[in-house]
Every structure is written in C-alpha cells, then in structure tokens.
Amino acid sequence: MSAAVGWLELGRPEEARAELEALPAEYQKHPDVLEARWLLEAGEQRWEQALAAARALIEAAPQRPSGWLHQAYALRRAPAGGLQAAWDALRPSAERFPKEPIIPFNLACYACQMGQLEIAREWLRRAFAIGDKDHLRRLALADADLEPLWEELRNS
C-alpha cells in the first residue's frame, strides 16, 4: 500500500494501480487501501470508481470523515450525480462530525454553486467557527466554487 501511495505521489497511476491490485484480497477492504484507491481513481477522474471506493471506505470505516467527503466529491462529478446529490450525501455528516471544518466548508461550496448564497454563508460561518478561520478564509478565496462570495470574504 505504501508503494502505491508513493507511485501516486510521483504521478505514476499505472504503477499505483498495479501495487493496489497486487495486495492480497484480505487487504482490499482496509480503510487505508480504500483511501489510496480513491486517490487513484479521483486523480484519473474515474468518478464512478472513485465513488465506489468512497462508499466502500464508509462501510469499512464510518468513523472517518474522509469517506463521507470523498463520496460527496465523487458524486458531484459522477455522471449520475451532481451538486444536489453531493449536497444530499454530505449534509448528514455535518452532525456526525461536528468538529470537522471541511464538511461545512464543502457544504458552503455546494450551496454557493447551487445559487443558495445565504445558506453558503451560514455553512462558511460554521466552518470558520470550528476550524482555523484564517486558513479557511484563504482556502475560500482560492476556491472557484465560492467566487460569488469572494468580495465579502475580502472585506471581512
């Protein structure tokens, strides 16, 4: 698994895939392997496969916020998904992981892209309240999903 991650970091997805496929069957559902598989599939923009990896991660380790975030990210981009599907998948995880600021941050992104700016502002406020506000503000100002709020963020 470490070799697969190394290959991913080197930008060599074919080698990473070979390393993951070579793992014994009993390791294929390990949360760390599923994280690596999600990174591989998302890196290649294979969104249906990334979604399957995220869902397997949620099943294997429901206590990891990353599975829920990966699922929403892939759903947004999968052919049968979209913004609303990503929102619907991620929204319940805000209560499940109340101290994870990237969840309300991503919900703000989805709301903003759906034209629900007041809802986006509220989720961004929640993210700022539980995370490093300065860091998250910088992320928000660099995230094109939140562009409709950039002027407000610059002036706040």
C-alpha positions in Angstrom: 0.0 0.0 0.0 2.9 2.4 0.8 4.3 1.7 -2.6 1.0 2.6 -4.2 0.9 5.9 -2.4 4.5 6.6 -3.4 3.6 6.0 -7.0 0.7 8.3 -6.7 2.9 11.0 -5.3 5.3 10.5 -8.2 2.4 10.9 -10.7 2.5 7.3 -11.8 -1.0 6.0 -11.6 -0.4 2.8 -13.6 2.2 1.6 -11.1 0.0 2.6 -8.2 -2.9 0.6 -9.6 -0.6 -2.4 -10.1 0.5 -2.2 -6.4 -3.0 -1.9 -5.2 -4.2 -4.8 -7.3 -1.3 -7.0 -6.1 -2.4 -6.7 -2.5 -3.9 -9.8 -1.0 -7.7 -10.0 -1.0 -7.9 -9.6 2.8 -6.4 -6.1 2.5 -8.5 -4.8 -0.3 -11.2 -3.5 2.1 -8.7 -2.0 4.5 -9.6 1.7 5.0 -6.1 2.9 4.1 -6.1 0.8 0.9 -9.6 2.3 0.1 -8.2 5.8 0.7 -5.4 5.1 -1.7 -7.8 3.6 -4.3 -10.0 6.7 -4.0 -7.0 9.0 -4.6 -6.0 6.9 -7.6 -9.5 6.9 -9.2 -10.1 10.6 -8.4 -6.7 11.5 -9.8 -7.7 9.8 -13.0 -11.2 11.4 -12.9 -12.8 8.0 -12.9 -15.7 9.2 -10.8 -17.8 6.1 -10.7 -14.9 4.1 -9.5 -13.9 6.8 -7.0 -17.5 6.8 -5.7 -17.4 3.0 -5.3 -14.1 3.4 -3.3 -15.6 6.1 -1.1 -18.7 4.1 -0.4 -16.5 1.0 0.5 -14.5 3.3 2.8 -17.7 4.5 4.5 -18.7 0.9 5.0 -15.3 -0.1 6.3 -14.6 2.9 8.5 -17.8 5.0 9.0 -15.9 7.0 11.7 -13.6 8.5 9.1 -14.9 11.8 7.8 -12.8 11.3 4.6 -15.1 8.6 3.3 -18.1 11.0 3.5 -16.1 13.8 1.9 -14.8 11.6 -0.8 -18.3 10.3 -1.6 -19.7 13.8 -2.0 -16.7 14.9 -4.1 -17.1 11.9 -6.4 -20.9 12.2 -6.5 -20.6 15.8 -7.7 -18.6 14.7 -10.7 -20.1 11.3 -11.4 -22.4 11.1 -14.5 -25.4 10.1 -12.4 -24.6 12.6 -9.6 -24.3 16.4 -9.5 -24.3 19.2 -6.9 -27.6 18.2 -5.3 -26.5 14.6 -4.9 -23.2 15.7 -3.4 -25.1 18.0 -1.0 -27.6 15.3 0.0 -24.8 12.8 0.6 -22.6 15.2 2.7 -25.3 17.1 4.6 -25.9 14.4 7.3 -22.2 14.1 8.0 -22.2 17.6 9.5 -23.9 16.3 12.5 -21.9 13.1 12.6 -18.6 15.0 12.6 -19.4 18.4 14.2 -15.7 19.3 14.7 -14.6 18.6 11.1 -14.5 22.1 9.4 -14.0 20.9 5.9 -17.5 19.4 5.9 -19.3 22.7 6.4 -16.7 24.3 4.1 -17.7 21.9 1.3 -21.4 22.3 2.0 -20.8 26.1 1.6 -19.2 25.3 -1.8 -22.1 23.2 -2.9 -24.7 25.7 -1.7 -22.9 28.5 -3.4 -22.8 26.7 -6.7 -26.5 25.9 -6.4 -27.1 29.7 -6.1 -28.1 29.5 -2.4 -25.8 32.2 -1.2 -27.3 32.7 2.3 -27.1 29.0 3.0 -23.5 29.1 1.7 -22.7 32.0 4.1 -24.1 30.1 7.0 -22.1 26.9 6.3 -18.9 29.0 5.8 -19.6 30.7 9.2 -19.9 27.2 10.7 -16.6 26.1 9.2 -14.9 29.3 10.4 -16.3 28.7 13.9 -14.8 25.2 14.3 -11.7 25.5 12.2 -8.7 27.8 11.7 -10.6 30.9 10.3 -7.6 32.5 8.6 -6.6 29.3 6.9 -10.2 28.5 5.8 -10.7 32.1 4.6 -7.6 31.7 2.4 -8.9 28.4 1.1 -12.3 30.1 0.4 -10.6 32.9 -1.5 -8.8 30.4 -3.7 -11.8 28.1 -4.3 -13.7 29.0 -7.5 -16.8 27.4 -6.1 -17.0 30.3 -3.6 -16.3 33.0 -6.1 -19.7 34.6 -5.6 -18.6 35.3 -2.0 -15.1 36.4 -2.6 -15.8 40.2 -2.4 -17.5 39.7 1.0 -14.6 37.5 2.2 -12.0 40.0 1.1 -13.8 42.7 3.1 -14.5 40.7 6.2 
